[in-house]
Amino acid sequence: RSRSDSRDVACSTSAMRVTTRTCQVGWRRKWWTREERKGRERSMRAWRTYGRSNDGSEPVFKGINLLEWSGGVLPQGWIVHGAKTTWNGIWLALMQELAPQKKDGSYERPKYAFDKVIVPRANAEFPVQSGRYHLYVGNPCPWCHRVELVLALRNLHPHISVSHMLDDPEKASRGGWIFEGRDPVFGTRDLRGVYVSVEPNYTGRCTAPFLVDKKLRKAVSNESSEIVRMLNDFDIGEGPKVDLCPENLRGEIDELNGLIYENINNGVYKCGFATSQEAYDRAERNLHNALKEVDERLQTRKFLLGDKITESDVFLYPTAVRFDMVYAGLFRCGRRRIRDYTNIQRWMEDVHGLARVHKTFDAEGARKSYYRQMFPLNPSLIVPGGPTAKDIGLMDPPPANPKESLCFYYKSEL
């Protein structure tokens, strides 16, 4: 052959080789040279790298393989430090939105906007009156739970209507509470709508529990401890009334409530929402010191103030039943669990066994809500398999207690 013929054959062969490679990636409609193709394949492997499982049966995604392909360009320490700093900055911003922080990184619970009181006086702005008031609560919330406990223990459900809300901050316009359908009182779709209905210029957080006057269409209170106390004085009809805060014990109850609220009820949140190691260490230490003190108190008592249940038991119970299921893991409070405090465990089972108490709380629903809705604490949204209510010793329904009436103070006795 002539040299020109050889060159023609070589060119033709080269063109066929390029055409063949083009057919393999023909959907991209681009002619790739061999060098371009190899460079592109190296780039794709760098961004998406697969390995094999131990038995070789299926591919395992290894991420973008950043540390391997960048090893010759950037020191690993720079990459790790940059990733940690970026993630920590995003996490801190989310935590401050979820839970207001002090400068030292400790959680500061916001103050409440409504503090009116229902009083047993006919000419009062908010008098004791059956069917007049409506309460908004949510199952996961321990502050709502203490209010629901008072309704159950004092059998007030026939006199105060209740809306049980869902915890879904993606659908709520402010805060996290929405209704399944519409609110029966104001016709709104979330709790913010209720707040705006009773206070058009309201700009604060829309929290629960929230007690409103249906007749005046006004807010009464969104502070759980005040609602608990006023519901204890909400007496309708004849006959003996359960008294959770007897006058002769009020001073001792208030002192014990302060310990429980500051170091246990709010203490678990101070642990979970802390954004500095020092703030967490302080809160965690105070929490378990308080639990130890309560456990020692219950060594010689059936309930916190003797052989009858009081408001202090109502304050402690919502945190106790959530502790092993949620706070020990998600809020990093698990140095000791409630089951490790044997006297608190026995007390918790006794309170759970009182009539109607077990109906005030859906343990499984609360556990799922905490792990799925508190995104900054659990970005994976994975819900652990337990412990469940059964795992922590709570039977549903609990066995009947024929001596239950002996567990209460009654106002007719005083």
Coordinates of C-alpha atoms in Angstrom, one line a residue, residues 44-278:
M44 CA -17.1 10.5 38.3
R45 CA -15.3 7.8 40.4
A46 CA -14.1 10.6 42.7
W47 CA -17.6 11.9 43.3
R48 CA -19.4 8.6 43.7
T49 CA -17.4 5.6 44.9
Y50 CA -18.7 2.2 45.6
G51 CA -17.2 -0.7 47.4
R52 CA -18.5 -4.2 48.1
S53 CA -20.1 -5.8 51.1
N54 CA -18.1 -8.4 53.0
D55 CA -19.6 -11.3 51.1
G56 CA -19.3 -9.4 47.8
S57 CA -23.0 -9.7 47.0
E58 CA -24.0 -6.1 46.8
P59 CA -22.4 -2.6 46.3
V60 CA -21.9 -0.4 49.3
F61 CA -22.0 3.4 48.8
K62 CA -18.9 5.0 50.2
G63 CA -20.0 8.6 49.8
I64 CA -18.0 11.1 47.7
N65 CA -14.7 9.6 49.0
L66 CA -13.5 13.1 49.8
L67 CA -10.7 12.2 52.2
E68 CA -9.1 9.8 49.6
W69 CA -9.1 11.8 46.5
S70 CA -8.2 15.1 48.2
G71 CA -5.4 13.5 50.2
G72 CA -2.7 14.8 47.9
V73 CA -4.2 18.3 47.7
L74 CA -5.4 19.2 51.2
P75 CA -4.3 17.9 54.6
Q76 CA -7.0 15.7 56.1
G77 CA -7.0 17.9 59.3
W78 CA -8.2 20.9 57.3
I79 CA -11.1 19.0 55.8
V80 CA -12.2 17.5 59.1
H81 CA -11.9 20.8 61.0
G82 CA -13.8 22.6 58.2
A83 CA -16.6 20.1 58.3
K84 CA -16.9 20.1 62.1
T85 CA -16.9 23.9 62.2
T86 CA -19.6 24.2 59.5
W87 CA -21.8 21.5 61.0
N88 CA -21.4 23.0 64.5
G89 CA -22.4 26.4 63.3
I90 CA -25.5 25.1 61.6
W91 CA -26.4 23.0 64.7
L92 CA -25.9 26.0 67.0
A93 CA -28.2 28.2 64.9
L94 CA -30.9 25.5 64.9
M95 CA -30.6 25.0 68.7
Q96 CA -31.0 28.7 69.4
E97 CA -34.2 28.7 67.3
L98 CA -35.5 25.6 69.1
A99 CA -34.3 26.6 72.6
P100 CA -33.3 30.1 73.7
Q101 CA -29.7 30.2 75.1
K102 CA -27.8 32.2 77.6
K103 CA -24.2 33.4 76.8
D104 CA -22.7 30.4 78.6
G105 CA -24.6 28.0 76.4
S106 CA -27.3 27.0 79.0
Y107 CA -31.0 26.7 78.1
E108 CA -33.3 29.5 79.2
R109 CA -37.0 28.7 79.2
P110 CA -39.0 31.6 77.8
K111 CA -41.5 33.5 80.0
Y112 CA -45.2 33.1 79.5
A113 CA -47.4 35.8 78.2
F114 CA -50.8 35.1 79.8
D115 CA -51.3 34.8 83.6
K116 CA -54.9 35.3 84.4
V117 CA -56.6 33.2 87.0
I118 CA -60.0 31.4 87.3
V119 CA -61.3 32.2 90.8
P120 CA -64.4 30.8 92.6
R121 CA -66.2 34.1 92.7
A122 CA -69.4 34.9 90.7
N123 CA -68.3 38.5 89.7
A124 CA -64.8 37.5 88.7
E125 CA -63.6 38.1 85.1
F126 CA -63.0 34.3 84.9
P127 CA -65.3 32.6 87.4
V128 CA -65.6 28.8 88.0
Q129 CA -68.2 27.7 85.5
S130 CA -68.8 24.4 83.8
G131 CA -68.5 24.3 80.0
R132 CA -66.9 27.8 79.8
Y133 CA -63.2 26.9 79.3
H134 CA -61.2 25.1 76.7
L135 CA -57.8 23.6 77.1
Y136 CA -55.2 22.9 74.3
V137 CA -52.7 20.2 75.0
G138 CA -50.3 17.9 73.1
N139 CA -49.4 14.3 74.1
P140 CA -45.5 14.6 73.9
C141 CA -45.4 17.7 76.1
P142 CA -44.7 17.0 79.8
W143 CA -46.1 20.5 80.7
C144 CA -49.4 19.5 79.1
H145 CA -49.3 16.2 80.8
R146 CA -49.3 17.6 84.3
V147 CA -52.4 19.6 83.4
E148 CA -54.1 16.5 82.0
L149 CA -53.3 14.6 85.2
V150 CA -55.2 17.1 87.2
L151 CA -58.2 16.8 84.9
A152 CA -58.1 13.1 85.3
L153 CA -57.5 12.9 89.0
R154 CA -60.2 15.5 89.8
N155 CA -62.5 14.2 87.1
L156 CA -62.9 17.6 85.4
H157 CA -63.3 16.4 81.8
P158 CA -67.1 16.9 81.9
H159 CA -66.6 20.5 82.8
I160 CA -63.6 21.6 80.7
S161 CA -63.3 20.7 77.0
V162 CA -60.0 19.7 75.6
S163 CA -58.3 19.7 72.2
H164 CA -55.5 17.2 71.7
M165 CA -53.1 18.7 69.1
L166 CA -50.5 17.1 66.8
D167 CA -46.8 18.0 66.9
D168 CA -45.8 18.9 63.4
P169 CA -43.6 22.0 63.0
E170 CA -43.5 21.6 59.2
K171 CA -47.2 22.2 58.9
A172 CA -47.5 24.8 61.8
S173 CA -47.2 28.4 60.9
R174 CA -45.5 29.2 64.2
G175 CA -44.4 26.8 66.9
G176 CA -45.2 23.1 66.4
W177 CA -48.8 22.4 67.2
I178 CA -51.5 21.8 64.6
F179 CA -55.0 20.3 64.7
E180 CA -56.3 17.3 63.0
G181 CA -58.9 19.2 61.0
R182 CA -59.9 22.5 62.5
D183 CA -60.0 23.8 66.0
P184 CA -63.5 23.4 67.4
V185 CA -63.5 26.8 69.2
F186 CA -62.0 29.3 66.7
G187 CA -61.9 27.2 63.5
T188 CA -58.1 27.6 63.0
R189 CA -55.7 25.0 61.7
D190 CA -52.9 25.4 64.2
L191 CA -52.3 26.8 67.7
R192 CA -50.9 30.1 66.3
G193 CA -54.4 30.8 64.9
V194 CA -55.9 30.4 68.4
Y195 CA -53.3 32.8 69.9
V196 CA -54.0 35.4 67.2
S197 CA -57.8 34.9 67.7
V198 CA -57.6 35.8 71.4
E199 CA -54.7 38.4 71.0
P200 CA -54.5 39.8 67.5
N201 CA -51.1 41.5 68.1
Y202 CA -49.5 38.5 69.7
T203 CA -45.9 37.9 68.5
G204 CA -44.4 35.5 71.1
R205 CA -44.1 31.7 71.1
C206 CA -47.3 29.7 70.7
T207 CA -46.9 27.2 73.5
A208 CA -49.1 24.6 75.2
P209 CA -50.9 24.0 77.5
F210 CA -53.1 27.0 76.7
L211 CA -56.4 27.7 78.6
V212 CA -59.0 30.0 77.0
D213 CA -62.4 31.4 77.9
K214 CA -64.8 30.4 75.2
K215 CA -67.5 32.8 76.3
L216 CA -65.3 35.9 76.3
R217 CA -62.9 34.5 73.6
K218 CA -60.0 35.5 75.8
A219 CA -56.8 33.8 76.9
V220 CA -56.6 32.8 80.5
S221 CA -53.1 31.2 81.0
N222 CA -50.4 29.3 79.1
E223 CA -48.3 28.6 82.3
S224 CA -48.8 25.0 83.3
S225 CA -48.0 25.3 87.0
E226 CA -50.6 28.1 87.3
I227 CA -53.2 26.1 85.4
V228 CA -52.6 23.1 87.6
R229 CA -53.2 25.2 90.8
M230 CA -56.3 26.9 89.5
L231 CA -57.8 23.6 88.3
N232 CA -57.3 22.3 91.9
D233 CA -59.7 25.0 93.0
F234 CA -62.2 24.4 90.1
D235 CA -65.0 22.8 92.1
I236 CA -68.3 22.0 90.5
G237 CA -71.3 20.3 92.1
E238 CA -71.8 18.5 95.4
G239 CA -69.8 15.8 97.1
P240 CA -66.1 15.4 98.1
K241 CA -63.5 16.9 95.8
V242 CA -60.0 15.6 95.4
D243 CA -57.5 18.1 96.8
L244 CA -54.0 18.0 95.4
C245 CA -52.8 21.0 97.3
P246 CA -54.2 21.1 100.9
E247 CA -53.8 24.4 102.6
N248 CA -51.8 22.9 105.5
L249 CA -49.2 21.4 103.0
R250 CA -49.0 24.3 100.6
G251 CA -45.7 25.6 101.8
E252 CA -44.0 22.2 101.7
I253 CA -45.6 21.5 98.3
D254 CA -44.3 24.8 96.9
E255 CA -40.8 24.1 98.1
L256 CA -40.7 20.6 96.7
N257 CA -42.2 21.8 93.4
G258 CA -39.4 24.3 93.1
L259 CA -36.8 21.5 93.4
I260 CA -38.6 19.3 90.9
Y261 CA -39.2 22.0 88.4
E262 CA -35.7 23.6 88.4
N263 CA -33.6 20.5 88.5
I264 CA -35.8 17.7 87.1
N265 CA -38.6 19.0 84.9
N266 CA -36.6 21.7 83.4
G267 CA -33.3 20.0 84.2
V268 CA -33.7 17.4 81.5
Y269 CA -34.2 20.2 79.0
K270 CA -31.2 22.0 80.3
C271 CA -29.2 18.9 79.5
G272 CA -30.7 18.3 76.1
F273 CA -30.6 21.9 74.9
A274 CA -27.1 22.9 76.3
T275 CA -24.7 24.2 73.7
S276 CA -21.6 24.1 75.8
Q277 CA -19.9 21.4 77.8
E278 CA -19.9 23.4 81.0

